[in-house]
Coordinates of C-alpha atoms in Angstrom, one line a residue:
M1225 CA -61.7 127.3 106.6
L1226 CA -62.1 130.1 109.0
W1227 CA -63.6 132.4 106.3
L1228 CA -66.2 129.8 105.4
S1229 CA -67.3 129.4 109.1
V1230 CA -67.4 133.1 109.8
L1231 CA -69.2 133.8 106.6
A1232 CA -71.8 131.2 107.1
L1233 CA -72.4 132.4 110.7
G1234 CA -72.7 136.0 109.6
L1235 CA -75.0 135.3 106.7
A1236 CA -77.2 133.1 108.7
Q1237 CA -78.0 136.1 110.9
F1238 CA -78.4 138.4 108.0
T1239 CA -82.0 139.5 107.1
A1240 CA -83.5 140.9 104.0
A1241 CA -84.2 144.3 105.8
K1242 CA -82.3 147.2 104.3
P1243 CA -79.3 148.0 106.6
L1244 CA -79.1 151.4 108.2
T1245 CA -76.8 153.9 106.7
S1246 CA -73.3 153.5 108.3
N1247 CA -70.6 156.2 108.2
R1248 CA -68.2 153.3 108.5
W1249 CA -68.8 152.3 104.9
N1250 CA -69.4 155.7 103.5
D1251 CA -66.0 157.2 104.3
V1252 CA -64.4 156.1 100.9
A1253 CA -61.1 156.7 99.2
V1254 CA -59.9 155.9 95.7
K1255 CA -58.2 152.5 95.4
H1256 CA -57.1 153.0 91.7
A1257 CA -58.0 155.5 88.9
W1258 CA -56.9 156.2 85.4
V1259 CA -56.5 159.8 84.2
E1260 CA -57.3 158.8 80.7
T1261 CA -58.9 155.9 79.0
P1262 CA -56.2 153.2 78.3
R1263 CA -55.0 153.5 74.8
G1264 CA -56.7 151.2 72.3
W1265 CA -60.0 151.4 74.2
E1266 CA -63.0 153.7 73.8
F1267 CA -66.2 154.3 75.7
H1268 CA -69.1 152.4 74.0
S1269 CA -72.2 152.5 76.1
V1270 CA -73.7 152.2 79.6
P1271 CA -74.2 148.6 80.6
P1272 CA -77.7 147.7 81.9
A1273 CA -78.0 148.1 85.7
D1274 CA -79.0 144.4 86.1
H1275 CA -76.2 143.0 84.0
L1276 CA -74.3 140.5 86.3
L1277 CA -70.5 140.7 86.9
E1278 CA -68.3 138.1 88.4
M1279 CA -66.5 140.2 91.0
R1280 CA -63.3 139.0 92.5
I1281 CA -62.1 140.3 95.8
G1282 CA -58.4 139.7 96.7
L1283 CA -58.0 140.0 100.6
K1284 CA -54.7 140.9 102.1
Q1285 CA -52.6 137.8 102.9
N1286 CA -51.7 137.8 106.6
K1287 CA -48.2 136.1 106.3
L1288 CA -47.3 137.2 102.7
D1289 CA -43.9 138.3 104.0
E1290 CA -43.3 134.9 105.4
L1291 CA -44.2 133.3 102.1
I1292 CA -41.8 135.6 100.2
T1293 CA -39.1 134.8 102.7
S1294 CA -39.7 131.1 102.3
L1295 CA -39.7 131.4 98.5
Y1296 CA -36.2 132.9 98.6
E1297 CA -34.8 130.5 101.2
V1298 CA -36.0 127.4 99.3
S1299 CA -34.7 128.8 96.0
D1300 CA -31.3 129.9 97.3
P1301 CA -28.6 127.2 96.8
A1302 CA -26.6 128.7 99.7
H1303 CA -29.4 128.4 102.2
E1304 CA -30.0 125.4 104.4
R1305 CA -33.7 125.2 103.3
Y1306 CA -32.7 125.0 99.6
G1307 CA -35.1 122.6 97.8
Q1308 CA -37.5 122.2 100.7
H1309 CA -40.4 123.5 98.8
L1310 CA -43.8 124.2 100.5
S1311 CA -46.8 122.0 100.3
K1312 CA -50.1 123.3 99.1
E1313 CA -51.3 123.4 102.7
Q1314 CA -48.4 125.3 103.9
V1315 CA -48.8 127.9 101.2
D1316 CA -52.5 128.1 101.9
E1317 CA -51.8 128.8 105.5
L1318 CA -49.4 131.6 104.7
V1319 CA -51.7 133.4 102.3
A1320 CA -54.8 133.1 104.4
P1321 CA -56.3 136.5 105.4
H1322 CA -56.1 137.7 109.0
P1323 CA -59.3 137.0 111.0
D1324 CA -59.8 140.7 111.3
S1325 CA -59.7 141.1 107.5
I1326 CA -62.3 138.3 107.1
E1327 CA -64.6 139.8 109.7
T1328 CA -64.3 143.4 108.3
V1329 CA -64.9 142.3 104.7
E1330 CA -67.9 140.1 105.8
S1331 CA -69.5 143.1 107.6
W1332 CA -69.1 145.2 104.4
L1333 CA -70.6 142.6 102.2
Q1334 CA -73.5 142.2 104.6
Y1335 CA -74.1 145.9 104.5
H1336 CA -74.5 145.7 100.8
G1337 CA -76.8 142.7 100.9
I1338 CA -74.5 140.0 99.7
G1339 CA -76.2 136.7 100.5
R1340 CA -74.8 133.2 100.8
D1341 CA -75.6 132.2 97.3
D1342 CA -73.6 135.2 96.0
V1343 CA -70.3 133.7 97.2
H1344 CA -69.5 131.8 94.0
F1345 CA -65.9 130.8 94.8
R1346 CA -63.3 131.0 97.5
S1347 CA -59.6 130.0 97.1
A1348 CA -58.2 127.3 99.4
G1349 CA -56.4 129.9 101.4
G1350 CA -59.4 132.1 101.6
E1351 CA -57.6 135.1 100.1
W1352 CA -59.7 135.2 96.9
I1353 CA -63.5 135.2 96.9
T1354 CA -65.8 135.5 93.9
L1355 CA -69.3 137.1 94.0
H1356 CA -72.0 137.5 91.4
V1357 CA -73.3 141.0 91.5
S1358 CA -75.2 143.3 89.3
V1359 CA -73.5 146.4 87.7
A1360 CA -75.8 148.7 89.9
Q1361 CA -74.7 146.7 93.1
A1362 CA -71.0 146.9 92.0
E1363 CA -71.3 150.6 91.5
R1364 CA -72.7 151.1 95.0
M1365 CA -70.0 149.0 96.5
L1366 CA -67.2 150.6 94.7
D1367 CA -68.5 154.2 94.5
T1368 CA -68.1 154.2 90.7
N1369 CA -69.8 154.1 87.3
Y1370 CA -69.2 151.2 84.9
G1371 CA -69.1 151.5 81.1
V1372 CA -68.9 149.1 78.2
Y1373 CA -65.6 149.8 76.5
H1374 CA -64.5 148.7 73.0
H1375 CA -61.0 147.5 72.0
T1376 CA -60.8 148.3 68.3
A1377 CA -57.8 146.2 67.4
S1378 CA -59.3 143.0 68.8
D1379 CA -63.0 143.9 68.4
S1380 CA -63.5 143.0 72.0
Y1381 CA -65.8 144.5 74.6
A1382 CA -65.4 144.8 78.3
V1383 CA -67.3 146.1 81.3
R1384 CA -64.8 148.3 83.1
T1385 CA -64.5 151.5 85.1
M1386 CA -62.1 154.4 85.0
S1387 CA -61.7 154.4 88.9
Y1388 CA -63.0 152.6 91.9
S1389 CA -63.0 153.4 95.6
L1390 CA -63.3 151.4 98.9
P1391 CA -64.2 152.5 102.4
Q1392 CA -61.1 153.8 104.2
E1393 CA -61.3 150.8 106.6
L1394 CA -61.0 148.3 103.8
H1395 CA -57.8 149.6 102.3
S1396 CA -55.8 147.7 104.9
H1397 CA -57.8 144.5 104.3
I1398 CA -58.4 144.3 100.5
D1399 CA -55.6 144.2 97.8
V1400 CA -57.6 144.4 94.7
V1401 CA -61.2 144.2 93.3
T1402 CA -61.9 143.1 89.7
P1403 CA -63.2 143.8 87.2
T1404 CA -62.5 147.4 87.6
T1405 CA -59.7 149.4 86.0
Y1406 CA -57.6 146.7 84.4
F1407 CA -58.7 146.8 80.8
G1408 CA -56.9 143.7 79.6
T1409 CA -59.0 140.9 78.2
F1410 CA -58.1 137.6 76.7
R1411 CA -58.6 139.0 73.2
S1412 CA -56.7 142.2 73.7
M1413 CA -53.6 140.8 75.5
R1414 CA -50.6 140.1 73.2
A1415 CA -49.1 136.8 72.3
T1416 CA -45.4 137.2 71.7
S1417 CA -45.1 135.4 68.4
F1418 CA -45.7 136.1 64.7
V1419 CA -45.5 134.2 61.4
Q1420 CA -42.6 135.3 59.4
A1421 CA -42.5 136.1 55.7
E1422 CA -39.5 133.7 55.1
T1423 CA -40.2 130.6 53.1
A1424 CA -40.6 127.6 55.5
L1425 CA -39.2 124.2 54.8
T1426 CA -40.7 122.3 51.9
E1427 CA -41.9 118.7 52.2
D1428 CA -38.9 117.6 50.1
N1429 CA -36.2 119.1 52.4
K1430 CA -37.7 118.4 55.8
A1431 CA -36.3 115.0 56.2
S1432 CA -32.7 116.3 56.4
F1433 CA -33.6 118.4 59.4
A1434 CA -34.7 115.4 61.5
A1435 CA -31.3 114.0 61.9
E1436 CA -29.3 114.8 65.0
I1437 CA -26.8 117.6 65.0
S1438 CA -23.5 117.7 66.8
P1439 CA -23.3 120.4 69.5
L1440 CA -19.7 120.8 68.3
A1441 CA -20.7 121.7 64.8
V1442 CA -24.1 123.5 64.7
P1443 CA -24.7 124.4 61.0
A1444 CA -25.2 128.0 60.1
S1445 CA -28.6 127.1 58.7
C1446 CA -29.8 126.8 62.3
G1447 CA -29.4 130.5 62.6
S1448 CA -32.4 131.1 60.2
T1449 CA -34.2 127.8 60.0
V1450 CA -34.8 126.5 63.5
T1451 CA -35.8 122.9 64.2
P1452 CA -35.8 120.7 67.4
A1453 CA -32.5 119.2 66.2
C1454 CA -30.9 122.7 66.0
L1455 CA -32.0 123.7 69.5
R1456 CA -31.0 120.4 71.1
A1457 CA -27.6 120.9 69.6
M1458 CA -27.3 124.6 70.4
Y1459 CA -28.3 124.0 74.0
N1460 CA -26.5 120.7 74.5
T1461 CA -29.5 118.4 75.3
T1462 CA -29.1 116.1 72.4
N1463 CA -27.7 113.1 74.3
Y1464 CA -29.7 113.4 77.5
V1465 CA -32.3 110.7 78.0
P1466 CA -35.0 111.6 80.7
K1467 CA -35.4 109.1 83.5
A1468 CA -38.1 110.7 85.8
S1469 CA -41.0 111.0 83.3
A1470 CA -43.4 109.3 85.7
T1471 CA -43.0 112.3 88.1
N1472 CA -41.6 115.2 86.1
K1473 CA -44.2 117.3 84.2
L1474 CA -44.2 120.4 82.0
G1475 CA -47.1 122.8 81.7
I1476 CA -48.0 125.3 79.0
A1477 CA -50.5 128.1 79.8
G1478 CA -52.6 129.0 76.8
Y1479 CA -55.1 131.9 76.2
L1480 CA -56.8 133.8 73.4
E1481 CA -58.7 130.7 72.2
E1482 CA -55.5 129.1 71.0
F1483 CA -55.7 125.4 70.6
A1484 CA -52.8 122.9 70.2
N1485 CA -53.6 120.6 67.3
D1486 CA -53.0 116.9 68.0
A1487 CA -52.9 116.1 64.3
G1488 CA -50.0 118.4 63.9
W1489 CA -48.1 116.6 66.6
T1490 CA -47.6 113.0 65.8
P1491 CA -48.2 112.5 62.1
T1492 CA -46.6 115.7 60.9
F1493 CA -44.3 117.7 63.3
F1494 CA -42.6 114.8 65.1
K1495 CA -42.5 112.6 62.1
S1496 CA -40.6 115.4 60.3
F1497 CA -38.5 116.8 63.0
R1498 CA -38.1 114.3 65.8
P1499 CA -39.1 110.8 64.7
D1500 CA -38.3 109.1 68.0
A1501 CA -41.0 111.3 69.6
A1502 CA -43.7 110.4 67.1
G1503 CA -45.7 108.6 69.8
A1504 CA -45.8 111.6 72.1
K1505 CA -49.4 112.5 73.5
L1506 CA -50.3 116.0 74.6
T1507 CA -52.6 116.3 77.7
H1508 CA -55.3 118.9 77.3
V1509 CA -56.8 120.6 80.4
Q1510 CA -59.6 123.2 80.0
V1511 CA -59.7 125.9 82.6
N1512 CA -62.8 128.2 83.2
G1513 CA -64.6 127.1 80.0
G1514 CA -61.5 126.8 77.9
L1515 CA -61.9 124.8 74.7
N1516 CA -60.0 122.3 72.8
T1517 CA -61.1 123.0 69.2
Q1518 CA -59.0 120.7 67.2
S1519 CA -60.3 122.2 63.9
D1520 CA -59.0 125.6 64.8
P1521 CA -55.3 125.3 65.6
G1522 CA -53.3 128.4 66.9
V1523 CA -49.8 129.5 65.9
E1524 CA -49.0 130.2 69.6
A1525 CA -50.3 127.0 71.0
N1526 CA -48.6 124.8 68.3
L1527 CA -45.3 126.6 68.7
D1528 CA -45.3 126.3 72.5
T1529 CA -46.4 122.6 72.6
Q1530 CA -44.4 121.3 69.7
Y1531 CA -41.1 122.7 70.9
T1532 CA -41.5 122.0 74.6
E1533 CA -42.1 118.4 73.8
A1534 CA -39.5 118.2 71.2
I1535 CA -36.9 119.2 73.7
S1536 CA -38.3 117.4 76.8
F1537 CA -39.6 114.2 75.3
P1538 CA -40.6 111.8 76.8
T1539 CA -41.6 114.2 79.6
P1540 CA -45.4 114.5 79.7
N1541 CA -46.6 117.9 78.6
T1542 CA -49.9 119.5 79.5
Y1543 CA -51.6 122.3 77.6
Y1544 CA -53.9 124.5 79.7
S1545 CA -56.6 126.1 77.6
T1546 CA -57.9 129.0 79.8
G1547 CA -61.2 130.3 78.6
G1548 CA -63.7 132.9 79.7
S1549 CA -67.2 133.9 78.6
P1550 CA -67.5 137.1 76.6
P1551 CA -67.1 140.1 78.8
F1552 CA -70.4 141.6 77.8
I1553 CA -73.6 139.9 76.6
T1554 CA -76.6 142.2 76.7
D1555 CA -79.2 139.5 76.5
S1556 CA -77.7 137.0 79.0
N1557 CA -78.5 136.5 82.7
T1558 CA -75.3 134.5 83.2
P1559 CA -72.7 136.5 85.0
S1560 CA -69.9 137.6 82.7
D1561 CA -66.4 136.6 83.9
T1562 CA -63.9 139.2 84.7
N1563 CA -62.2 137.8 81.6
E1564 CA -58.9 139.0 82.8
P1565 CA -55.7 137.1 82.0
Y1566 CA -53.8 135.0 84.6
L1567 CA -56.3 135.1 87.6
D1568 CA -58.5 132.1 86.3
W1569 CA -55.4 130.0 85.4
L1570 CA -53.5 130.9 88.6
N1571 CA -56.4 130.2 90.9
F1572 CA -57.0 126.9 89.1
I1573 CA -53.4 125.7 89.2
L1574 CA -52.9 126.7 92.8
S1575 CA -55.9 124.7 93.8
Q1576 CA -54.3 121.5 92.6
T1577 CA -52.6 119.1 95.0
T1578 CA -49.7 118.6 92.7
V1579 CA -48.4 120.9 90.0
P1580 CA -45.9 120.6 87.1
Q1581 CA -42.3 121.4 88.0
T1582 CA -41.9 123.6 84.9
F1583 CA -44.3 126.1 83.2
T1584 CA -44.0 128.4 80.2
T1585 CA -46.3 131.3 79.2
S1586 CA -46.0 133.5 76.1
Y1587 CA -48.3 136.5 76.7
G1588 CA -48.0 139.9 78.2
D1589 CA -49.0 143.6 78.3
D1590 CA -47.3 146.9 78.8
E1591 CA -46.7 147.2 82.4
Q1592 CA -48.3 150.7 82.6
T1593 CA -51.6 149.3 81.3
V1594 CA -52.0 147.0 84.2
P1595 CA -53.1 148.7 87.5
L1596 CA -50.5 148.4 90.2
D1597 CA -52.9 146.6 92.7
Y1598 CA -53.8 144.0 90.0
A1599 CA -50.1 143.4 88.9
T1600 CA -49.0 143.0 92.5
S1601 CA -51.8 140.5 93.3
V1602 CA -51.0 138.4 90.2
C1603 CA -47.2 138.6 90.8
N1604 CA -47.7 137.3 94.4
L1605 CA -49.7 134.3 93.0
F1606 CA -46.6 133.4 90.9
A1607 CA -44.7 133.6 94.2
Q1608 CA -47.0 131.0 95.6
L1609 CA -46.4 128.7 92.6
G1610 CA -42.7 129.1 92.9
A1611 CA -42.8 128.4 96.6
R1612 CA -44.4 125.0 95.8
G1613 CA -41.4 124.1 93.6
S1614 CA -42.4 125.2 90.1
S1615 CA -40.1 127.0 87.7
I1616 CA -42.0 129.6 85.7
M1617 CA -40.9 131.0 82.4
F1618 CA -42.3 134.1 80.6
S1619 CA -41.5 135.5 77.3
S1620 CA -40.0 139.0 77.5
G1621 CA -42.0 140.6 74.7
D1622 CA -41.3 141.6 71.0
D1623 CA -41.0 145.3 71.3
G1624 CA -37.5 145.9 72.4
V1625 CA -37.5 148.6 75.1
G1626 CA -41.0 149.6 74.1
G1627 CA -43.5 149.5 71.2
G1628 CA -45.5 152.3 69.6
T1629 CA -45.2 155.9 70.8
C1630 CA -44.1 154.7 74.3
R1631 CA -46.0 157.7 75.8
T1632 CA -47.1 157.3 79.4
N1633 CA -50.7 157.1 80.4
D1634 CA -50.5 159.1 83.6
G1635 CA -51.5 162.4 82.0
T1636 CA -47.9 163.6 81.5
N1637 CA -47.6 162.0 78.0
K1638 CA -43.9 161.5 78.4
V1639 CA -41.9 159.2 76.2
L1640 CA -40.4 156.4 78.5
F1641 CA -39.1 152.9 77.9
Q1642 CA -42.1 150.6 78.4
P1643 CA -41.5 147.4 80.5
N1644 CA -43.8 144.4 80.0
F1645 CA -45.8 142.5 82.6
P1646 CA -45.7 139.7 83.8
A1647 CA -42.2 139.7 82.4
S1648 CA -41.3 142.4 85.1
C1649 CA -42.6 140.3 88.0
P1650 CA -39.6 139.4 90.2
F1651 CA -41.0 135.9 90.9
V1652 CA -40.8 134.6 87.2
T1653 CA -37.9 133.8 85.0
T1654 CA -38.1 136.1 81.9
V1655 CA -36.7 134.9 78.6
G1656 CA -35.4 137.2 75.8
G1657 CA -34.5 136.3 72.3
T1658 CA -31.5 135.6 70.1
T1659 CA -30.8 134.8 66.4
K1660 CA -28.0 133.2 64.4
V1661 CA -25.3 130.7 65.6
N1662 CA -21.7 130.6 66.1
P1663 CA -22.2 133.0 67.8
E1664 CA -25.8 133.8 68.8
V1665 CA -26.6 137.5 68.8
A1666 CA -29.4 139.4 70.4
I1667 CA -32.4 139.7 68.2
D1668 CA -33.6 143.3 67.7
F1669 CA -37.1 142.8 69.1
S1670 CA -36.0 141.1 72.3
G1671 CA -38.1 142.7 75.1
G1672 CA -36.0 144.0 78.0
G1673 CA -35.7 146.8 80.5
F1674 CA -36.6 147.8 84.1
S1675 CA -39.9 147.7 86.0
R1676 CA -41.4 150.9 87.3
Y1677 CA -43.7 148.8 89.5
F1678 CA -41.4 146.2 91.2
A1679 CA -38.2 147.0 93.0
Q1680 CA -34.9 145.3 92.0
P1681 CA -34.6 142.0 93.9
S1682 CA -31.3 141.3 95.7
Y1683 CA -30.7 138.1 93.6
Q1684 CA -29.8 140.3 90.7
T1685 CA -28.3 143.5 92.3
S1686 CA -24.7 142.6 91.5
A1687 CA -25.2 141.7 88.0
V1688 CA -27.4 144.6 87.1
S1689 CA -25.1 147.1 88.9
T1690 CA -22.3 146.0 86.7
F1691 CA -24.3 146.6 83.6
L1692 CA -25.6 150.1 84.8
S1693 CA -22.0 151.2 85.7
G1694 CA -21.0 150.5 82.1
L1695 CA -24.1 152.2 80.8
G1696 CA -23.4 155.5 82.6
T1697 CA -25.8 158.3 81.8
K1698 CA -27.0 156.9 78.5
F1699 CA -30.9 156.8 78.4
A1700 CA -30.9 158.5 81.8
G1701 CA -34.6 159.3 82.7
L1702 CA -36.0 156.9 80.2
Y1703 CA -35.9 153.9 82.5
N1704 CA -36.1 153.1 86.2
A1705 CA -32.6 152.0 87.3
T1706 CA -33.8 150.7 90.7
G1707 CA -36.5 148.4 89.1
R1708 CA -36.7 144.7 88.6
A1709 CA -34.5 144.1 85.5
Y1710 CA -35.2 141.6 82.8
P1711 CA -34.9 139.4 80.9
D1712 CA -33.1 136.9 83.0
V1713 CA -32.0 134.5 80.2
A1714 CA -32.5 134.0 76.5
A1715 CA -32.9 131.6 73.7
A1716 CA -33.4 131.5 69.9
A1717 CA -36.4 133.5 68.7
S1718 CA -36.6 133.4 64.9
G1719 CA -37.2 130.9 62.1
F1720 CA -39.0 128.2 64.2
Q1721 CA -40.6 125.5 61.9
V1722 CA -44.1 125.0 63.3
V1723 CA -46.9 122.8 61.9
I1724 CA -50.2 124.7 61.8
G1725 CA -53.2 123.0 60.3
G1726 CA -51.0 120.5 58.4
R1727 CA -48.7 123.2 56.9
T1728 CA -45.2 124.2 58.1
S1729 CA -44.8 127.8 58.8
S1730 CA -41.8 129.9 60.0
V1731 CA -42.5 131.6 63.4
A1732 CA -40.6 134.2 65.4
G1733 CA -40.9 135.9 68.7
T1734 CA -39.9 135.4 72.3
S1735 CA -42.8 133.1 72.5
A1736 CA -40.4 130.7 70.9
S1737 CA -37.7 131.4 73.3
S1738 CA -39.7 130.8 76.5
P1739 CA -40.8 127.2 75.7
T1740 CA -37.3 126.5 74.5
V1741 CA -35.8 127.4 77.8
A1742 CA -38.7 125.7 79.6
G1743 CA -37.8 122.5 77.8
V1744 CA -34.2 122.8 78.9
I1745 CA -35.2 123.5 82.6
S1746 CA -37.6 120.6 82.4
L1747 CA -34.6 118.3 81.6
L1748 CA -32.7 119.7 84.5
N1749 CA -35.6 119.0 86.7
D1750 CA -35.8 115.5 85.4
F1751 CA -32.1 115.0 86.2
R1752 CA -32.5 116.2 89.8
I1753 CA -35.6 114.2 90.4
S1754 CA -33.9 111.0 89.0
E1755 CA -31.1 111.7 91.5
G1756 CA -33.5 111.8 94.4
K1757 CA -33.4 115.6 94.7
A1758 CA -36.0 118.3 94.7
P1759 CA -36.9 120.1 91.5
L1760 CA -35.3 123.5 90.9
G1761 CA -38.4 125.6 91.7
F1762 CA -38.0 129.4 91.5
L1763 CA -34.8 129.7 89.3
N1764 CA -33.6 133.3 89.7
P1765 CA -31.6 133.1 93.0
L1766 CA -29.8 130.1 91.5
I1767 CA -29.1 131.3 88.0
Y1768 CA -27.7 134.7 89.3
S1769 CA -25.4 132.8 91.7
T1770 CA -23.9 129.4 91.4
A1771 CA -25.4 128.6 88.0
K1772 CA -24.6 131.7 86.1
T1773 CA -21.6 130.1 84.4
G1774 CA -24.1 127.6 82.9
F1775 CA -25.2 130.1 80.2
N1776 CA -23.6 131.2 76.9
D1777 CA -23.0 135.0 77.3
I1778 CA -24.5 136.9 74.4
V1779 CA -22.2 140.0 73.7
S1780 CA -23.7 141.7 70.6
G1781 CA -27.0 143.0 69.4
S1782 CA -29.5 145.5 70.8
N1783 CA -33.2 146.0 71.3
P1784 CA -34.4 149.3 69.8
G1785 CA -37.7 150.9 70.5
C1786 CA -39.4 154.1 71.6
G1787 CA -37.5 156.0 68.9
Q1788 CA -34.2 155.0 70.7
A1789 CA -31.4 152.6 69.9
G1790 CA -32.2 150.5 72.9
F1791 CA -29.9 148.6 75.2
T1792 CA -26.9 146.7 73.9
A1793 CA -25.9 143.2 74.8
G1794 CA -22.5 142.9 76.3
V1795 CA -20.3 140.9 78.7
G1796 CA -22.3 139.7 81.7
W1797 CA -26.0 140.4 82.3
D1798 CA -27.8 142.8 80.0
P1799 CA -31.4 143.9 79.5
V1800 CA -31.5 142.3 76.0
T1801 CA -30.5 138.7 76.6
G1802 CA -30.1 138.5 80.4
L1803 CA -27.3 136.1 81.4
G1804 CA -27.5 134.4 78.0
T1805 CA -28.6 131.1 76.6
P1806 CA -28.6 127.8 78.5
D1807 CA -26.0 125.1 78.1
F1808 CA -27.6 122.0 79.5
L1809 CA -24.5 120.0 80.2
R1810 CA -22.8 122.8 82.1
L1811 CA -26.0 123.5 84.0
Q1812 CA -26.4 119.9 84.8
A1813 CA -23.0 119.8 86.5
L1814 CA -23.9 122.9 88.5
V1815 CA -27.3 121.9 89.8

């Protein structure tokens, strides 16, 4: 790589002598700053000056516009390039920094005494590098002061700063530096699922729920007690038999020390709810020190993996357990990871030569708690994955139009609808929630709304404009009408029967909806691959155009929050259930 050769040459000439002060690097400007400590966090203490951080620097990508253009072209069924997804090498070339950016960043690092051994990692495209630096060194580089902050709800600690700056010259060469002002950690981020109080199925009545259900006569019980048979009937996948399982794969991204329990799979869950899949095996992949602690099963991990496999069997499923060392260990000389969601997993998966054709993730944060530079960089990484032919599902969140007080954190303390991230990223397919059957209705916690970070993409302009015209002036000023609108689609979100530690529990949340849709999309990818076609890849340009009739429109229900009634589901797209729930057979005919 050019970065490697230039860096090696520069560092070979570097000496231990203290560099002369340079106005070039002293003319600094703020890159990002908070006006108040993010809610839920409080200053705890000053970190030791010699405490090591794992600093990530995201360089500007020289041909990012070309990458985004390619993503849309290969994802648009009306374009001549449709389905011609990019290879890893092609993506790496497009995201590589400009030589000027490499040279400028290298010079800055040399000025701060960054040696060859401090370059711990570089992405294949060279746009991400990781350094091991002390707190004192990071403070000099970023003209800031770090603190140890405590997140009370999760009892987690993180070394973060309220603002950071870069030399003026670097603003055109660096997108983001972490860890800085993003206060999210693996333990403080939210999984979008919760165990319900309703009584789950007993051992005596489980057997009756293993039998197949006719899509023409889905029983009312499926509206409150959801099993694989219910979902397969509701979304019309019952009679499809996958043919491309040697090629087609489905991936589940897991965080929060959540582990999928193998013992809950074959002997219990599949035996009870889908006996023909009792031989299914889940592949576990550990990322960045992630674990696979079978004695400590997680609600989220078991929900995701049990239902993706139950719908997509025999398609191979892989659970990615993404770890991260604790963000602050006072007596350790080992560099603490940034411990920030998404970056570790994305850098890992994008480094692989081949990747699953379908992914689902069930985690998120309020968009306003994620610095714009960080959110933009992560969103662009999802664009890379989509350009390579992967369909990426994210749950829309469980707070309707916003949870808690919904007050802004920009110092104005206004009450506004609060969108979720990464649900608000335009390069993922976001999944809202429904309940009941015959017909399905929007569930009241289904996250939905409009981003204040990302502009509304052209693929959804027509659908969203129709909704906004009908909405009129209602909620005016509470949301950004020109922002990326979500969710895109929806699925059942309540009453899922999940085996956790040998016991069946009833689980709800859009965390259930996302893996459900991922299972259906994986079957569509199987169908296309078996027909000698490319996988679907980034879904949104397709589902808002030629495939929009493949969804069951949800026309009732709402998503209250922020002290407001929330949006209402209606004919066509809406910010509660999107385009609706998938009908596999109709979609199969359309794709």
